[in-house]
CSV table of C-alpha atoms in Angstrom, one decimal:
chain,number,residue,atom,x,y,z
A,1236,UNK,CA,-26.9,108.6,3.1
A,1237,UNK,CA,-27.4,110.7,5.7
A,1238,UNK,CA,-28.3,109.7,9.0
A,1239,UNK,CA,-31.5,109.1,10.1
A,1240,UNK,CA,-32.6,111.5,12.9
A,1241,UNK,CA,-33.5,109.4,16.4
A,1242,UNK,CA,-35.9,111.1,18.9
A,1243,UNK,CA,-36.4,110.2,22.6
A,1244,UNK,CA,-39.1,110.9,25.1
A,1245,UNK,CA,-38.4,113.5,27.4
A,1246,UNK,CA,-40.0,112.8,31.2
A,1247,UNK,CA,-43.2,114.1,30.5
A,1248,UNK,CA,-43.5,111.7,27.6
A,1249,UNK,CA,-42.6,114.6,25.1
A,1250,UNK,CA,-40.4,114.1,21.9
A,1251,UNK,CA,-37.0,115.7,21.8
A,1252,UNK,CA,-33.7,115.7,19.7
A,1253,UNK,CA,-30.4,114.2,21.5
A,1254,UNK,CA,-28.1,115.5,19.0
A,1255,UNK,CA,-30.5,119.5,19.3
A,1256,UNK,CA,-30.1,119.3,22.6
A,1257,UNK,CA,-26.9,119.1,23.6
A,1258,UNK,CA,-25.6,121.2,20.8
A,1259,UNK,CA,-28.2,124.0,21.8
A,1260,UNK,CA,-27.8,123.9,25.6
A,1261,UNK,CA,-24.2,125.3,24.9
A,1262,UNK,CA,-25.5,127.8,23.0
A,1263,UNK,CA,-28.1,128.4,25.3
A,1264,UNK,CA,-26.0,128.5,28.3
A,1265,UNK,CA,-27.5,128.7,31.9
A,1266,UNK,CA,-29.9,131.0,31.6
A,1267,UNK,CA,-33.0,129.0,31.0
A,1268,UNK,CA,-33.3,129.4,27.1
A,1269,UNK,CA,-32.9,126.2,26.3
A,1270,UNK,CA,-36.7,125.2,25.6
A,1271,UNK,CA,-36.8,128.3,23.2
A,1272,UNK,CA,-33.4,127.0,21.3
A,1273,UNK,CA,-34.9,123.2,21.2
A,1274,UNK,CA,-38.1,124.7,20.0
A,1275,UNK,CA,-36.4,126.3,17.6
A,1276,UNK,CA,-34.5,124.1,16.4
A,1277,UNK,CA,-37.3,121.7,16.1
A,1278,UNK,CA,-39.4,123.9,13.9
A,1279,UNK,CA,-36.2,124.3,11.7
A,1280,UNK,CA,-36.6,120.1,11.8
A,1281,UNK,CA,-40.2,119.6,10.9
A,1282,UNK,CA,-39.9,122.8,8.2
A,1283,UNK,CA,-37.2,120.8,5.8
A,1284,UNK,CA,-39.1,117.8,6.7
A,1285,UNK,CA,-42.1,119.5,4.9
A,1286,UNK,CA,-39.5,121.0,2.2
A,1287,UNK,CA,-37.9,117.3,1.3
A,1288,UNK,CA,-41.7,116.3,0.8
A,1289,UNK,CA,-42.6,118.4,-1.0
A,1290,UNK,CA,-39.3,118.9,-3.4
A,1291,UNK,CA,-40.0,115.3,-3.6
A,1292,UNK,CA,-43.6,115.7,-5.1
A,1293,UNK,CA,-43.1,118.4,-7.1
A,1294,UNK,CA,-39.4,118.0,-8.8
A,1295,UNK,CA,-40.0,114.7,-9.9
A,1296,UNK,CA,-42.9,116.4,-12.2
A,1297,UNK,CA,-40.3,118.8,-13.5
A,1298,UNK,CA,-41.5,122.2,-11.3
A,1299,UNK,CA,-39.3,123.5,-8.1
A,1300,UNK,CA,-40.8,124.0,-4.7
A,1301,UNK,CA,-41.2,128.0,-5.1
A,1302,UNK,CA,-42.6,127.4,-8.7
A,1303,UNK,CA,-44.7,124.9,-6.9
A,1304,UNK,CA,-45.7,127.7,-5.1
A,1305,UNK,CA,-47.1,130.2,-7.7
A,1306,UNK,CA,-48.7,127.6,-9.2
A,1307,UNK,CA,-51.0,127.0,-6.4
A,1308,UNK,CA,-51.3,130.4,-5.2
A,1309,UNK,CA,-52.2,131.5,-9.2
A,1310,UNK,CA,-54.7,128.5,-9.5
A,1311,UNK,CA,-56.8,129.8,-6.3
A,1312,UNK,CA,-56.9,133.3,-7.7
A,1313,UNK,CA,-59.8,134.1,-10.3
A,1314,UNK,CA,-57.6,136.5,-11.7
A,1315,UNK,CA,-53.8,137.1,-12.5
A,1316,UNK,CA,-51.6,137.8,-9.9
A,1317,UNK,CA,-48.7,140.4,-10.1
A,1318,UNK,CA,-45.0,140.1,-10.1
A,1319,UNK,CA,-44.5,142.2,-6.9
A,1320,UNK,CA,-47.9,140.3,-5.4
A,1321,UNK,CA,-46.3,136.9,-5.7
A,1322,UNK,CA,-43.2,137.9,-4.3
A,1323,UNK,CA,-44.7,139.5,-1.0
A,1324,UNK,CA,-46.8,136.7,-0.7
A,1325,UNK,CA,-43.8,133.7,-0.9
A,1326,UNK,CA,-41.9,136.1,1.4
A,1327,UNK,CA,-39.0,136.2,-1.9
A,1328,UNK,CA,-37.5,139.1,-4.0
A,1329,UNK,CA,-39.4,139.7,-7.4
A,1330,UNK,CA,-36.0,139.0,-8.8
A,1331,UNK,CA,-36.7,135.6,-8.3
A,1332,UNK,CA,-40.5,135.4,-8.3
A,1333,UNK,CA,-39.6,136.8,-12.7
A,1334,UNK,CA,-36.9,134.0,-12.8
A,1335,UNK,CA,-39.5,131.2,-11.7
A,1336,UNK,CA,-42.3,132.8,-13.9
A,1337,UNK,CA,-40.4,132.8,-17.0
A,1338,UNK,CA,-39.4,129.0,-16.6
A,1339,UNK,CA,-43.2,128.4,-15.7
A,1340,UNK,CA,-43.7,130.3,-18.8
A,1341,UNK,CA,-41.1,128.2,-21.0
A,1342,UNK,CA,-43.0,125.5,-19.7
A,1343,UNK,CA,-46.5,126.7,-20.4
A,1344,UNK,CA,-47.8,126.2,-17.4
A,1345,UNK,CA,-47.9,130.7,-16.6
A,1346,UNK,CA,-48.4,133.2,-19.3
A,1347,UNK,CA,-47.9,136.6,-18.4
A,1348,UNK,CA,-51.0,138.9,-19.5
A,1349,UNK,CA,-51.9,142.7,-19.4
A,1350,UNK,CA,-52.9,144.0,-16.4
A,1351,UNK,CA,-56.7,145.4,-17.2
A,1352,UNK,CA,-55.9,148.1,-13.9
A,1353,UNK,CA,-52.4,149.3,-15.0
A,1354,UNK,CA,-51.5,149.2,-18.2
A,1355,UNK,CA,-47.8,149.6,-17.2
A,1356,UNK,CA,-48.0,146.1,-16.1
A,1357,UNK,CA,-48.0,142.6,-16.3
A,1358,UNK,CA,-49.8,140.1,-14.0
A,1359,UNK,CA,-48.7,135.8,-14.3
A,1360,UNK,CA,-52.0,133.6,-14.5
A,1361,UNK,CA,-52.1,130.0,-14.7
A,1362,UNK,CA,-52.7,128.5,-18.3
A,1363,UNK,CA,-55.1,125.7,-18.5
A,1364,UNK,CA,-51.9,123.2,-19.1
A,1365,UNK,CA,-50.9,124.8,-15.4
A,1366,UNK,CA,-54.1,124.1,-14.1
A,1367,UNK,CA,-54.2,120.5,-15.3
A,1368,UNK,CA,-50.6,120.0,-13.9
A,1369,UNK,CA,-52.4,120.8,-10.6
A,1370,UNK,CA,-55.3,118.5,-10.8
A,1371,UNK,CA,-52.3,116.2,-11.4
A,1372,UNK,CA,-50.8,116.8,-8.7
A,1373,UNK,CA,-53.6,117.2,-6.1
A,1374,UNK,CA,-54.2,113.4,-5.4
A,1375,UNK,CA,-50.3,112.7,-4.2
A,1376,UNK,CA,-50.3,115.9,-2.5
A,1377,UNK,CA,-53.5,115.2,-0.3
A,1378,UNK,CA,-52.3,111.5,0.5
A,1379,UNK,CA,-48.6,113.1,1.1
A,1380,UNK,CA,-50.1,115.5,3.4
A,1381,UNK,CA,-52.2,112.8,5.1
A,1382,UNK,CA,-49.0,110.5,5.6
A,1383,UNK,CA,-47.2,113.4,6.9
A,1384,UNK,CA,-49.7,114.6,9.7
A,1385,UNK,CA,-50.8,111.2,10.6
A,1386,UNK,CA,-51.4,111.1,14.1
A,1387,UNK,CA,-52.4,113.9,14.3
A,1388,UNK,CA,-56.0,115.1,15.8
A,1389,UNK,CA,-57.6,117.8,14.1
A,1390,UNK,CA,-57.3,120.1,16.8
A,1391,UNK,CA,-53.8,119.8,17.3
A,1392,UNK,CA,-53.6,120.6,13.8
A,1393,UNK,CA,-54.9,123.9,14.4
A,1394,UNK,CA,-52.5,124.6,17.3
A,1395,UNK,CA,-49.7,123.7,15.4
A,1396,UNK,CA,-50.9,125.8,12.6
A,1397,UNK,CA,-51.2,128.9,15.4
A,1398,UNK,CA,-48.0,128.2,16.5
A,1399,UNK,CA,-46.1,128.3,13.4
A,1400,UNK,CA,-48.3,131.9,12.3
A,1401,UNK,CA,-47.7,133.4,16.0
A,1402,UNK,CA,-43.9,132.6,15.7
A,1403,UNK,CA,-43.9,133.7,12.2
A,1404,UNK,CA,-45.8,137.4,13.6
A,1405,UNK,CA,-42.7,137.8,16.4
A,1406,UNK,CA,-40.3,136.9,13.8
A,1407,UNK,CA,-42.2,140.1,11.5
A,1408,UNK,CA,-42.0,142.1,15.0
A,1409,UNK,CA,-39.0,142.1,16.1
A,1410,UNK,CA,-37.7,142.6,12.0
A,1411,UNK,CA,-39.4,145.3,11.8
A,1412,UNK,CA,-38.0,146.6,15.0
A,1413,UNK,CA,-34.3,146.2,13.7
A,1414,UNK,CA,-35.1,147.6,10.9
A,1415,UNK,CA,-36.3,151.1,12.5
A,1416,UNK,CA,-33.7,150.8,15.7
A,1417,UNK,CA,-31.1,150.4,13.1
A,1418,UNK,CA,-32.2,153.3,10.4
A,1419,UNK,CA,-31.7,155.9,14.2
A,1420,UNK,CA,-29.2,158.2,14.4
């Protein structure tokens, strides 16, 4: 069994991970960047915690976390969604999404249908069995999220959402900048 993470409170009462702090202090050096490195480690820890919970909930029902994301997106859509759109929304390759759609189609949860606006393309859409699967998944998901975010005020959740999305936006800008300077002679 893995070691259970034990967190401590800093002098201001905020949680931190002493093992992550020690490792990040070594990487950060003396430049004063330790808070950014610790925040990065904490985001990664939180991401893994959410993913473990999602995986537990979805794989126990025979669907991977990636396939679950597709089912949720398709269930929320009025019409089918192209493989490319699903890939962009999930931040993965079209090949990855094609494999997930293949699996979901084999299980009867998704089907491919012609794209009415482009005869050369197909869309993935959720089937009635897929909608039933999502409906069965909703109640335990609600309970899990309620338990996971226990003790958080609604205002804190809004701030958490904002901080996470700002971090993602910064990463996207940085990636675009690195692509741009990487392509310069």
